[in-house]
């Protein structure tokens, strides 16, 4: 019997995601895929497998899961969530083996917005239009194009195997409250003063957010374009900060529309897209203008870090022989102390 | 010169194409800021030229109503270099005088006007200044061009309808209209591919799925194509809906010379 992962209980928004569907914007189809691409790479590194394999994206809250038929190798990445394996606390950003009939319970996100559950071999739900990513609006990908729910059994691909019980350092994107931008394609629709105000303003990440976009609440006046656009739509890109008629910015995220008619004042640099997606609800943050050169240097650094992930892994065991390895233990402690702050 | 005369005669066309960065991994090349067949032809033709050029590091291009989106990996091709290459291609010709795409289609698509499938037909007819039957007939007979696929998978922006159809959008966004809805405003028709809220008025509904993930490609109609609607009664609409759900084709296609 091939292994499956059973969903015993599901948080409000669990979706199967991979790298999405690039190259189809001409059909009105945006790439979609995981909100935090770095977390996907972390999961692939922890399980020693291809980054293209599908995982479960958990928005804000996890669920209860059980391996069926055979043990499953699992990795937990992205926003740290309270996890328990058969009642025992399980540190985040780790790999583990889920024996059949043991229960993995994943609670609320503690330092971000999107957590990920990866399996060895990846989820083997059917591909649609070249991807397993769920796009809720067009009801494609994942399981029947919908969010996962209680009773679902997800097929798992063939696992090449490998060790579990490894941990990766927490990414720097968690806790990042300064998101770097370039001026957007229509920034000239805004006055110099309005643009300056955008840079000095503090924003609140509202809970009006989903995979399409996030409403940002400025701590100050709404923003207004100086010259009205003609309203003829143009292409939008991932990370665009759009200013609709009410002046309250919207960050356009993975499942954004391909086109829009509202002016975009800024575009988040590629290196900070995961950090933007992971800002927790009600957290405050700012935007910082950078040059194109800085944006590219940040992207280069970002890619280098991803390429080096497998070398960053450490065994999770508290074996005295490993005690000299301060890096790994500091990181595990970091997760624990973050929890203590949360509850204190 | 040709480039001068075509720009002067097209309202809303930019004197020169405007090239802007959209973040660190995309460029937007805009030919104007109006819904106009010549501006749209320029975008479609330049998109085709970019695809033909197959620039290393460019991951995708897509035409819109008035511009072309170019997505690229800035670590494979430096933005400066890409801008230079794009500028060279732009200088090759007067894109605003580009003809429509060589291979394009005329689609005949069934649509059920008025009633539950086009609840706003009477109001639209009032605004256009004719009877509901005339409004349905005129809308069906108008050969409309596909300006863009956007907003959501397979959603087609069609136009331009005659000047009398320059009717405003609704003040309030209304709850979801079903997939296949034909919505009109400002001399355009939008063909919905999935149920979505809208601020436009619903004149009809087609059983045709402009986005069907079972098809390859999932979207058949392309920018530059033309569409004519064939009015059908509600009973026929129901039969055609069933056939479309079974994966049968319920539209006809002809080559447009």
Coordinates of C-alpha atoms in Angstrom, one line a residue:
Chain A
X1 CA 0.0 0.0 0.0
X2 CA 1.4 3.4 -1.0
X3 CA 1.7 6.0 1.7
X4 CA -0.8 8.8 2.0
X5 CA -1.2 11.7 4.4
X6 CA -4.5 11.9 6.1
X7 CA -5.9 15.3 7.2
X8 CA -7.6 14.6 10.5
X9 CA -8.4 18.3 11.1
X10 CA -7.8 21.3 8.8
X11 CA -7.1 24.9 9.6
X12 CA -9.1 27.5 7.5
X13 CA -6.7 27.7 4.6
X14 CA -4.5 24.7 3.8
X15 CA -3.6 24.4 0.1
X16 CA -1.3 22.3 -2.0
X17 CA 1.4 24.5 -3.5
X18 CA 4.5 24.1 -5.6
X19 CA 6.3 26.7 -7.8
X20 CA 3.1 27.5 -9.7
X21 CA 2.5 28.1 -13.4
X22 CA 5.0 30.5 -14.9
X23 CA 4.7 31.7 -18.5
X24 CA 0.9 31.8 -18.8
X25 CA 0.2 35.4 -18.1
X26 CA -0.8 35.9 -21.8
X27 CA -3.8 33.7 -20.9
X28 CA -4.7 35.7 -17.8
X29 CA -3.1 33.0 -15.6
X30 CA -0.6 34.3 -13.0
X31 CA 2.2 32.1 -11.7
X32 CA 0.8 31.5 -8.2
X33 CA 2.6 28.9 -6.2
X34 CA 3.9 29.1 -2.7
X35 CA 3.8 32.5 -1.0
X36 CA 7.2 31.9 0.6
X37 CA 9.5 30.4 -2.1
X38 CA 12.4 30.3 0.4
X39 CA 10.4 28.0 2.7
X40 CA 9.9 25.6 -0.3
X41 CA 13.7 25.5 -0.8
X42 CA 14.2 24.9 3.0
X43 CA 11.8 21.9 2.8
X44 CA 13.6 20.5 -0.2
X45 CA 16.9 20.9 1.6
X46 CA 15.7 19.2 4.8
X47 CA 14.4 16.2 2.8
X48 CA 17.2 16.2 0.2
X49 CA 14.8 16.5 -2.7
X50 CA 13.7 18.6 -5.7
X51 CA 12.4 22.1 -4.9
X52 CA 9.7 21.6 -7.5
X53 CA 7.8 19.0 -5.3
X54 CA 4.5 20.1 -3.8
X55 CA 3.9 20.8 -0.2
X56 CA 1.0 21.9 2.0
X57 CA 0.9 25.7 2.6
X58 CA -0.8 26.5 5.9
X59 CA -2.1 30.1 6.2
X60 CA -2.1 31.1 9.9
X61 CA -3.0 27.8 11.3
X62 CA -2.1 24.1 10.6
X63 CA -4.2 21.1 11.4
X64 CA -3.9 17.4 12.5
X65 CA -2.2 14.9 10.2
X66 CA -1.5 11.2 10.2
X67 CA 0.6 9.0 7.9
X68 CA -1.3 6.1 6.4
X69 CA 0.1 2.9 4.9
X70 CA 3.8 3.6 5.5
X71 CA 6.0 6.0 7.5
X72 CA 6.5 9.4 5.9
X73 CA 9.4 11.8 6.1
X74 CA 8.2 15.2 6.9
X75 CA 9.7 18.7 7.0
X76 CA 8.2 21.8 8.6
X77 CA 9.2 25.2 7.3
X78 CA 8.0 28.8 6.9
X79 CA 6.3 30.6 9.7
X80 CA 7.0 28.7 13.0
X81 CA 3.9 27.0 14.2
X82 CA 3.3 25.2 17.5
X83 CA 3.8 21.5 16.5
X84 CA 3.4 18.4 18.5
X85 CA 4.3 14.8 17.4
X86 CA 2.2 12.4 19.4
X87 CA 2.0 15.0 22.2
X88 CA 5.7 15.9 22.2
X89 CA 6.8 19.4 21.2
X90 CA 8.4 19.3 17.8
X91 CA 10.8 22.2 17.0
X92 CA 10.1 24.0 13.7
X93 CA 12.4 24.1 10.6
X94 CA 13.1 20.5 11.1
X95 CA 12.7 17.1 9.4
X96 CA 11.1 14.2 11.2
X97 CA 9.6 10.7 10.5
X98 CA 5.9 10.3 10.9
X99 CA 5.2 6.7 11.7
X100 CA 1.8 5.3 10.7
X101 CA -0.9 6.1 13.2
X102 CA 1.1 8.8 15.1
X103 CA -0.5 12.2 14.9
X104 CA 1.2 15.4 14.0
X105 CA -0.6 18.4 15.4
X106 CA 0.2 21.9 14.0
X107 CA -1.2 25.0 15.7
X108 CA -1.1 28.7 15.1
X109 CA 1.7 30.6 13.3
X110 CA 3.8 32.4 15.9
X111 CA 6.3 34.6 13.9
X112 CA 4.9 34.7 10.4
X113 CA 1.9 34.0 8.2
X114 CA 2.6 30.9 6.2
X115 CA 3.9 27.6 7.4
X116 CA 4.7 24.6 5.2
X117 CA 4.4 20.8 5.6
X118 CA 6.6 18.9 3.1
X119 CA 6.7 15.1 2.6
X120 CA 9.5 13.0 1.2
X121 CA 8.5 12.5 -2.5
X122 CA 6.2 15.5 -2.5
X123 CA 2.4 15.3 -2.7
X124 CA 1.3 13.5 -5.8
X125 CA -2.1 15.2 -6.3
X126 CA -2.9 15.6 -10.1
X127 CA -1.0 18.2 -12.1
X128 CA -3.3 20.8 -13.8
X129 CA -1.8 23.0 -16.4
X130 CA 1.7 21.9 -15.5
X131 CA 1.5 22.4 -11.7
X132 CA -0.1 21.1 -8.5
X133 CA -0.6 24.6 -7.1
X134 CA -4.1 25.3 -5.9
X135 CA -5.6 28.4 -7.4
X136 CA -8.9 28.8 -5.5
X137 CA -10.5 31.4 -7.7
X138 CA -10.3 29.2 -10.8
X139 CA -10.7 26.0 -8.8
X140 CA -7.6 24.3 -10.2
X141 CA -4.7 22.3 -8.7
X142 CA -4.4 20.7 -5.3
X143 CA -7.4 18.4 -4.4
X144 CA -10.3 19.4 -6.7
X145 CA -9.1 22.9 -6.8
X146 CA -10.1 23.6 -3.2
X147 CA -8.6 24.1 0.2
X148 CA -7.9 20.9 2.2
X149 CA -10.5 19.6 4.7
X150 CA -11.0 17.0 7.3
X151 CA -10.9 13.5 5.8
X152 CA -8.7 14.3 2.8
X153 CA -6.1 11.7 2.0
X154 CA -3.2 13.2 0.0
X155 CA -1.3 10.8 -2.2
X156 CA 2.5 11.0 -1.7
X157 CA 5.1 10.5 -4.5
X158 CA 8.0 8.0 -4.3
X159 CA 10.4 9.1 -1.6
X160 CA 14.1 8.8 -2.4
X161 CA 14.7 8.5 1.3
X162 CA 17.3 10.1 3.5
X163 CA 17.8 11.0 7.1
X164 CA 15.4 13.1 9.3
X165 CA 15.9 14.8 12.6
X166 CA 17.7 17.7 10.9
X167 CA 17.3 21.4 11.6
X168 CA 17.9 24.6 9.5
X169 CA 18.6 28.1 10.9
X170 CA 15.6 30.4 11.1
X171 CA 15.6 32.6 8.0
X172 CA 16.3 36.3 8.5
X173 CA 13.0 37.1 6.8
X174 CA 11.1 36.4 10.0
X175 CA 11.0 39.6 12.0
X176 CA 12.1 41.7 9.0
X177 CA 10.0 44.8 9.4
X178 CA 11.6 46.9 6.6
X179 CA 10.6 45.8 3.1
X180 CA 12.7 47.1 0.3
X181 CA 11.0 48.6 -2.8
X182 CA 11.7 50.2 -6.1
X183 CA 9.3 52.8 -7.4
X184 CA 6.5 51.2 -9.3
X185 CA 5.7 51.4 -13.0
X186 CA 3.1 54.2 -12.2
X187 CA 4.9 56.0 -9.4
X188 CA 4.8 59.2 -11.5
X189 CA 1.1 59.3 -11.0
X190 CA 1.9 60.3 -7.4
X191 CA 3.4 63.7 -6.3
X192 CA 6.9 63.9 -4.9
X193 CA 5.4 64.7 -1.5
X194 CA 3.0 61.8 -1.6
X195 CA 5.9 59.4 -2.5
X196 CA 8.0 60.8 0.3
X197 CA 5.1 60.3 2.7
X198 CA 4.8 56.7 1.5
X199 CA 8.5 56.1 2.5
X200 CA 8.2 57.7 5.9
X201 CA 4.8 56.1 6.7
X202 CA 4.5 53.1 9.0
X203 CA 2.0 50.4 7.9
X204 CA -0.1 47.9 9.7
X205 CA -0.5 44.5 8.1
X206 CA -4.2 44.0 8.3
X207 CA -5.9 40.7 8.5
X208 CA -7.7 41.4 5.2
X209 CA -5.3 39.3 3.3
X210 CA -5.2 36.1 1.3
X211 CA -3.1 34.6 -1.4
X212 CA -4.2 37.3 -3.9
X213 CA -3.2 40.3 -1.9
X214 CA -2.9 42.1 1.5
X215 CA -4.5 45.3 2.6
X216 CA -2.0 47.6 4.3
X217 CA -3.3 50.2 6.7
X218 CA -1.2 53.4 6.7
X219 CA -0.7 55.0 10.2
X220 CA -1.6 58.3 8.6
X221 CA -3.7 59.6 5.8
X222 CA -4.7 57.4 2.8
X223 CA -2.6 57.9 -0.4
X224 CA -3.8 59.6 -3.5
X225 CA -2.6 59.7 -7.1
X226 CA -2.1 63.2 -8.5
X227 CA -3.0 62.4 -12.1
X228 CA -6.0 60.1 -12.6
X229 CA -5.2 57.1 -14.8
X230 CA -7.4 56.6 -17.8
X231 CA -8.6 53.4 -16.2
X232 CA -7.3 51.2 -19.1
X233 CA -5.8 48.2 -17.4
X234 CA -2.2 47.3 -17.6
X235 CA -0.2 44.3 -16.5
X236 CA 0.6 44.0 -12.7
X237 CA 3.5 42.1 -11.2
X238 CA 4.2 40.2 -8.0
X239 CA 4.9 42.6 -5.2
X240 CA 3.2 45.6 -6.7
X241 CA 1.8 48.0 -4.1
X242 CA -1.4 49.2 -5.7
X243 CA -3.3 52.3 -4.5
X244 CA -7.1 51.8 -5.1
X245 CA -9.7 54.6 -4.9
X246 CA -9.9 54.6 -1.1
X247 CA -6.2 55.3 -0.8
X248 CA -5.4 52.2 1.3
X249 CA -2.6 50.3 -0.3
X250 CA -2.9 46.6 -1.4
X251 CA 0.2 44.4 -1.8
X252 CA -0.3 42.1 -4.8
X253 CA 0.8 38.6 -3.9
X254 CA 1.1 35.1 -5.5
X255 CA -2.5 34.7 -6.8
X256 CA -2.9 38.3 -7.8
X257 CA -4.8 39.3 -10.9
X258 CA -2.7 39.5 -14.0
X259 CA -3.9 43.0 -14.9
X260 CA -5.3 46.0 -13.0
X261 CA -6.4 49.6 -13.5
X262 CA -5.2 51.2 -10.2
X263 CA -1.8 52.9 -10.1
X264 CA 1.0 51.1 -8.4
X265 CA 3.2 53.3 -6.4
X266 CA 5.9 50.8 -5.6
X267 CA 7.1 47.2 -6.3
X268 CA 8.7 45.1 -3.6
X269 CA 12.1 43.8 -4.6
X270 CA 12.3 40.0 -5.5
X271 CA 14.6 39.3 -2.5
X272 CA 12.0 40.6 0.0
X273 CA 8.8 39.0 -1.4
X274 CA 9.0 36.1 1.1
X275 CA 9.5 38.6 3.9
X276 CA 6.5 40.6 2.8
X277 CA 4.3 37.5 2.6
X278 CA 5.4 36.4 6.1
X279 CA 4.6 39.7 8.0
X280 CA 2.2 38.6 10.7
X281 CA -1.2 40.1 10.9
X282 CA -1.2 43.4 12.9
X283 CA 2.6 43.7 12.7
X284 CA 3.9 47.1 11.8
X285 CA 6.5 47.7 9.1
X286 CA 7.9 50.3 6.7
X287 CA 9.1 50.4 3.1
X288 CA 12.6 51.4 2.2
X289 CA 13.5 52.6 -1.3
X290 CA 16.6 51.0 -2.8
X291 CA 18.4 51.3 -6.1
X292 CA 18.2 48.6 -8.8
X293 CA 21.8 47.6 -8.0
X294 CA 20.9 47.1 -4.3
X295 CA 17.8 45.0 -5.4
X296 CA 20.0 42.8 -7.6
X297 CA 22.7 42.4 -4.9
X298 CA 20.0 41.4 -2.4
X299 CA 18.6 38.9 -4.9
X300 CA 22.1 37.5 -5.5
X301 CA 22.6 37.1 -1.7
X302 CA 19.2 35.5 -1.4
X303 CA 20.0 32.9 -4.2
X304 CA 23.4 32.1 -2.6
X305 CA 21.7 31.5 0.8
X306 CA 19.2 29.1 -0.9
X307 CA 22.0 27.3 -2.7
X308 CA 23.8 26.8 0.6
X309 CA 20.9 25.6 2.6
X310 CA 21.9 21.9 2.6
X311 CA 25.2 22.9 4.1
X312 CA 23.4 24.8 6.9
X313 CA 21.6 21.8 8.2
X314 CA 22.5 20.3 11.6
X315 CA 21.3 17.3 13.4
X316 CA 18.6 18.1 15.9
X317 CA 19.7 15.7 18.6
X318 CA 21.1 17.1 21.9
X319 CA 24.0 14.9 21.8
X320 CA 27.0 16.0 23.9
X321 CA 29.3 15.4 20.9
X322 CA 27.3 18.1 19.1
X323 CA 27.3 20.6 21.9
X324 CA 30.3 22.4 20.5
X325 CA 28.1 23.3 17.5
X326 CA 26.7 26.4 19.0
X327 CA 25.0 27.5 15.8
X328 CA 22.5 24.7 15.7
X329 CA 21.6 25.0 19.4
X330 CA 21.2 28.7 19.3
X331 CA 18.8 28.3 16.5
X332 CA 16.7 25.7 18.2
X333 CA 16.7 27.9 21.4
X334 CA 15.7 30.8 19.2
X335 CA 12.5 29.1 18.3
X336 CA 11.8 28.2 21.9
X337 CA 12.4 31.7 23.2
X338 CA 10.2 33.2 20.5
X339 CA 7.4 31.1 21.9
X340 CA 8.1 32.2 25.4
X341 CA 7.9 35.8 24.3
X342 CA 4.6 35.1 22.6
X343 CA 3.0 33.7 25.7
X344 CA 4.6 36.1 28.2
Chain B
X1 CA 7.6 59.7 -42.0
X2 CA 5.3 56.7 -41.3
X3 CA 6.0 56.8 -37.6
X4 CA 5.0 60.4 -37.3
X5 CA 1.7 60.1 -39.2
X6 CA 0.5 57.0 -37.4
X7 CA 1.1 58.4 -34.0
X8 CA -0.5 61.7 -34.8
X9 CA -3.7 60.1 -36.0
X10 CA -4.2 57.7 -33.1
X11 CA -5.7 59.3 -30.0
X12 CA -4.1 58.1 -26.8
X13 CA -0.9 56.7 -28.6
X14 CA 2.4 57.8 -27.0
X15 CA 4.8 59.7 -29.4
X16 CA 7.4 57.1 -28.5
X17 CA 6.8 53.7 -26.7
X18 CA 7.4 54.2 -23.0
X19 CA 9.7 51.6 -21.4
X20 CA 9.4 51.3 -17.6
X21 CA 10.8 48.9 -15.0
X22 CA 8.1 47.1 -13.0
X23 CA 10.2 45.9 -10.0
X24 CA 13.6 44.3 -10.5
X25 CA 12.4 41.4 -12.7
X26 CA 9.9 42.9 -15.2
X27 CA 9.7 45.6 -17.8
X28 CA 6.5 47.2 -19.2
X29 CA 6.6 48.7 -22.7
X30 CA 3.5 50.9 -23.2
X31 CA 2.3 52.2 -26.6
X32 CA -0.5 54.4 -25.3
X33 CA -3.1 54.7 -22.6
X34 CA -6.3 54.1 -24.6
X35 CA -8.3 51.1 -25.7
X36 CA -7.6 51.4 -29.4
X37 CA -7.1 48.7 -32.1
X38 CA -3.9 50.3 -33.4
X39 CA -2.3 50.6 -29.9
X40 CA -3.4 47.0 -29.2
X41 CA -2.0 45.8 -32.5
X42 CA 1.3 47.4 -31.6
X43 CA 1.4 45.5 -28.3
X44 CA 0.5 42.2 -29.9
X45 CA 3.0 42.7 -32.7
X46 CA 5.8 43.7 -30.3
X47 CA 5.0 40.8 -28.1
X48 CA 5.4 38.5 -31.1
X49 CA 8.7 40.1 -32.0
X50 CA 10.0 39.6 -28.5
X51 CA 9.1 35.9 -28.6
X52 CA 10.8 35.6 -31.9
X53 CA 13.9 37.2 -30.5
X54 CA 14.0 34.7 -27.7
X55 CA 16.2 36.8 -25.5
X56 CA 18.2 34.7 -23.0
X57 CA 17.0 35.4 -19.5
X58 CA 13.5 36.5 -20.5
X59 CA 11.1 34.0 -19.0
X60 CA 7.9 35.3 -20.4
X61 CA 6.2 38.1 -22.3
X62 CA 2.5 38.9 -22.4
X63 CA 0.6 41.6 -24.4
X64 CA -2.1 43.7 -22.6
X65 CA -4.6 46.2 -24.1
X66 CA -1.9 48.8 -24.5
X67 CA 1.5 47.4 -23.4
X68 CA 3.8 44.4 -23.3
X69 CA 5.0 42.8 -20.0
X70 CA 8.5 41.3 -20.1
X71 CA 9.4 39.1 -17.1
X72 CA 13.1 38.2 -16.8
X73 CA 15.7 36.9 -14.4
X74 CA 17.9 40.0 -13.7
X75 CA 20.8 37.7 -12.7
X76 CA 20.7 36.1 -16.1
X77 CA 20.3 39.3 -18.1
X78 CA 21.2 42.6 -16.5
X79 CA 18.2 45.0 -16.6
X80 CA 20.3 47.6 -18.4
X81 CA 21.2 45.2 -21.1
X82 CA 17.7 44.0 -21.5
X83 CA 16.4 47.6 -21.8
X84 CA 19.1 48.1 -24.6
X85 CA 18.0 45.1 -26.5
X86 CA 14.3 46.0 -26.1
X87 CA 15.0 49.6 -27.3
X88 CA 16.8 48.1 -30.4
X89 CA 13.8 46.0 -31.2
X90 CA 11.4 48.9 -30.7
X91 CA 13.5 51.0 -33.2
X92 CA 13.0 48.3 -35.9
X93 CA 9.7 49.7 -37.1
X94 CA 6.7 51.9 -36.3
X95 CA 4.8 49.5 -34.2
X96 CA 1.6 51.6 -34.2
X97 CA 1.2 50.8 -37.9
X98 CA 1.6 47.1 -37.3
X99 CA -1.1 45.0 -38.8
X100 CA -3.2 42.6 -36.7
X101 CA -1.6 39.2 -36.1
X102 CA -1.2 37.1 -39.2
X103 CA -2.9 34.0 -37.8
X104 CA -6.0 35.1 -36.0
X105 CA -9.4 33.7 -35.7
X106 CA -13.1 34.7 -35.9
X107 CA -15.0 32.8 -33.1
X108 CA -18.7 32.4 -33.2
X109 CA -19.9 31.9 -29.6
X110 CA -23.5 31.1 -28.5
X111 CA -25.0 33.5 -25.9
X112 CA -28.4 33.7 -24.2
X113 CA -29.5 37.3 -23.9
X114 CA -31.8 38.8 -21.2
X115 CA -33.8 36.9 -18.6
X116 CA -31.9 35.2 -15.8
X117 CA -28.8 35.0 -18.1
X118 CA -28.7 38.7 -18.9
X119 CA -30.5 40.4 -16.0
X120 CA -29.5 43.9 -17.0
X121 CA -30.6 43.7 -20.7
X122 CA -33.6 46.1 -20.3
X123 CA -31.5 48.7 -18.4
X124 CA -28.7 48.4 -21.0
X125 CA -31.2 48.9 -23.8
X126 CA -32.5 52.1 -22.1
X127 CA -29.0 53.5 -21.8
X128 CA -28.2 52.6 -25.4
X129 CA -31.5 54.0 -26.5
X130 CA -33.2 51.1 -28.2
X131 CA -35.5 48.1 -27.4
X132 CA -34.1 45.1 -25.5
X133 CA -34.5 42.9 -28.6
X134 CA -32.5 45.5 -30.7
X135 CA -29.8 45.8 -28.0
X136 CA -29.4 42.0 -27.9
X137 CA -29.2 41.8 -31.7
X138 CA -26.8 44.7 -32.1
X139 CA -24.5 43.3 -29.4
X140 CA -24.5 39.8 -30.9
X141 CA -23.9 41.1 -34.5
X142 CA -21.1 43.6 -33.5
X143 CA -17.8 41.8 -34.4
X144 CA -15.7 42.5 -31.3
X145 CA -12.0 42.3 -31.0
X146 CA -10.2 40.5 -28.2
X147 CA -8.0 43.2 -26.7
X148 CA -6.6 41.2 -23.8
X149 CA -6.9 38.2 -21.6
X150 CA -6.6 39.5 -18.1
X151 CA -8.1 40.0 -14.7
X152 CA -8.4 36.2 -14.1
X153 CA -7.7 33.1 -16.2
X154 CA -9.4 33.3 -19.6
X155 CA -11.3 36.5 -18.9
X156 CA -11.5 38.3 -22.3
X157 CA -11.8 42.1 -22.8
X158 CA -13.7 42.7 -26.0
X159 CA -14.6 45.8 -28.0
X160 CA -15.2 48.3 -29.2
X161 CA -19.0 48.6 -29.4
X162 CA -20.5 51.6 -31.2
X163 CA -20.5 55.0 -29.4
X164 CA -24.0 54.5 -28.1
X165 CA -22.7 51.8 -25.9
X166 CA -20.4 54.1 -23.9
X167 CA -22.5 53.4 -20.8
X168 CA -21.1 53.8 -17.3
X169 CA -20.1 51.2 -14.8
X170 CA -22.4 50.6 -11.9
X171 CA -21.7 52.7 -8.7
X172 CA -21.7 49.6 -6.6
X173 CA -19.8 46.3 -7.1
X174 CA -22.5 43.6 -7.3
X175 CA -22.2 40.1 -5.9
X176 CA -20.8 37.3 -8.0
X177 CA -21.9 36.9 -11.6
X178 CA -21.5 33.3 -12.9
X179 CA -18.9 32.1 -15.3
X180 CA -19.8 32.8 -18.9
X181 CA -21.4 36.1 -18.1
X182 CA -21.1 38.8 -20.8
X183 CA -20.8 42.2 -19.1
X184 CA -20.9 45.5 -20.8
X185 CA -19.7 49.1 -20.0
X186 CA -17.7 51.9 -21.7
X187 CA -18.0 50.3 -25.2
X188 CA -16.5 47.0 -24.0
X189 CA -17.7 43.5 -23.3
X190 CA -16.0 41.4 -20.6
X191 CA -16.4 37.6 -20.9
X192 CA -16.2 36.1 -17.4
X193 CA -14.4 32.7 -17.1
X194 CA -15.3 32.1 -13.5
X195 CA -17.9 33.5 -11.0
X196 CA -16.7 36.9 -9.8
X197 CA -18.1 40.2 -8.4
X198 CA -18.3 43.0 -10.9
X199 CA -19.3 46.6 -11.4
X200 CA -20.5 46.0 -15.0
X201 CA -24.0 45.2 -16.3
X202 CA -24.8 41.7 -17.5
X203 CA -26.4 41.5 -21.0
X204 CA -26.1 37.7 -21.7
X205 CA -24.4 34.5 -20.7
X206 CA -22.5 32.0 -22.8
X207 CA -22.2 28.3 -22.1
X208 CA -18.7 28.5 -23.6
X209 CA -15.9 28.1 -21.1
X210 CA -13.1 30.5 -22.2
X211 CA -10.9 28.9 -19.5
X212 CA -11.0 25.1 -19.3
X213 CA -8.1 23.4 -17.5
X214 CA -8.9 20.1 -19.4
X215 CA -8.0 21.8 -22.7
X216 CA -4.5 22.4 -24.0
X217 CA -4.0 25.3 -24.1
X218 CA -6.6 26.0 -21.4
X219 CA -7.6 29.3 -23.2
X220 CA -8.4 29.1 -26.9
X221 CA -9.1 32.7 -27.8
X222 CA -6.1 35.0 -28.3
X223 CA -5.5 38.8 -28.4
X224 CA -6.3 40.1 -31.9
X225 CA -9.0 37.5 -32.5
X226 CA -12.6 38.6 -33.3
X227 CA -15.8 37.3 -31.7
X228 CA -19.4 37.3 -32.9
X229 CA -22.2 36.0 -30.7
X230 CA -25.0 33.7 -31.8
X231 CA -28.1 34.4 -29.8
X232 CA -29.7 31.2 -28.4
X233 CA -32.8 30.5 -26.3
X234 CA -32.6 29.4 -22.7
X235 CA -33.4 25.7 -23.6
X236 CA -30.6 25.7 -26.1
X237 CA -28.3 27.4 -23.5
X238 CA -29.0 24.5 -21.1
X239 CA -28.2 21.9 -23.8
X240 CA -25.0 23.6 -24.8
X241 CA -23.9 24.0 -21.2
X242 CA -24.2 20.2 -20.8
X243 CA -22.2 19.6 -24.0
X244 CA -19.5 22.1 -22.9
X245 CA -19.3 20.3 -19.5
X246 CA -18.7 17.0 -21.4
X247 CA -15.7 18.7 -23.0
X248 CA -17.4 19.1 -26.5
X249 CA -16.7 22.2 -28.5
X250 CA -19.7 24.5 -28.9
X251 CA -18.0 27.3 -30.7
X252 CA -16.9 27.6 -34.4
X253 CA -13.6 29.1 -35.6
X254 CA -12.7 30.5 -39.0
X255 CA -9.4 31.9 -40.1
X256 CA -9.4 35.7 -40.4
X257 CA -7.4 36.7 -43.5

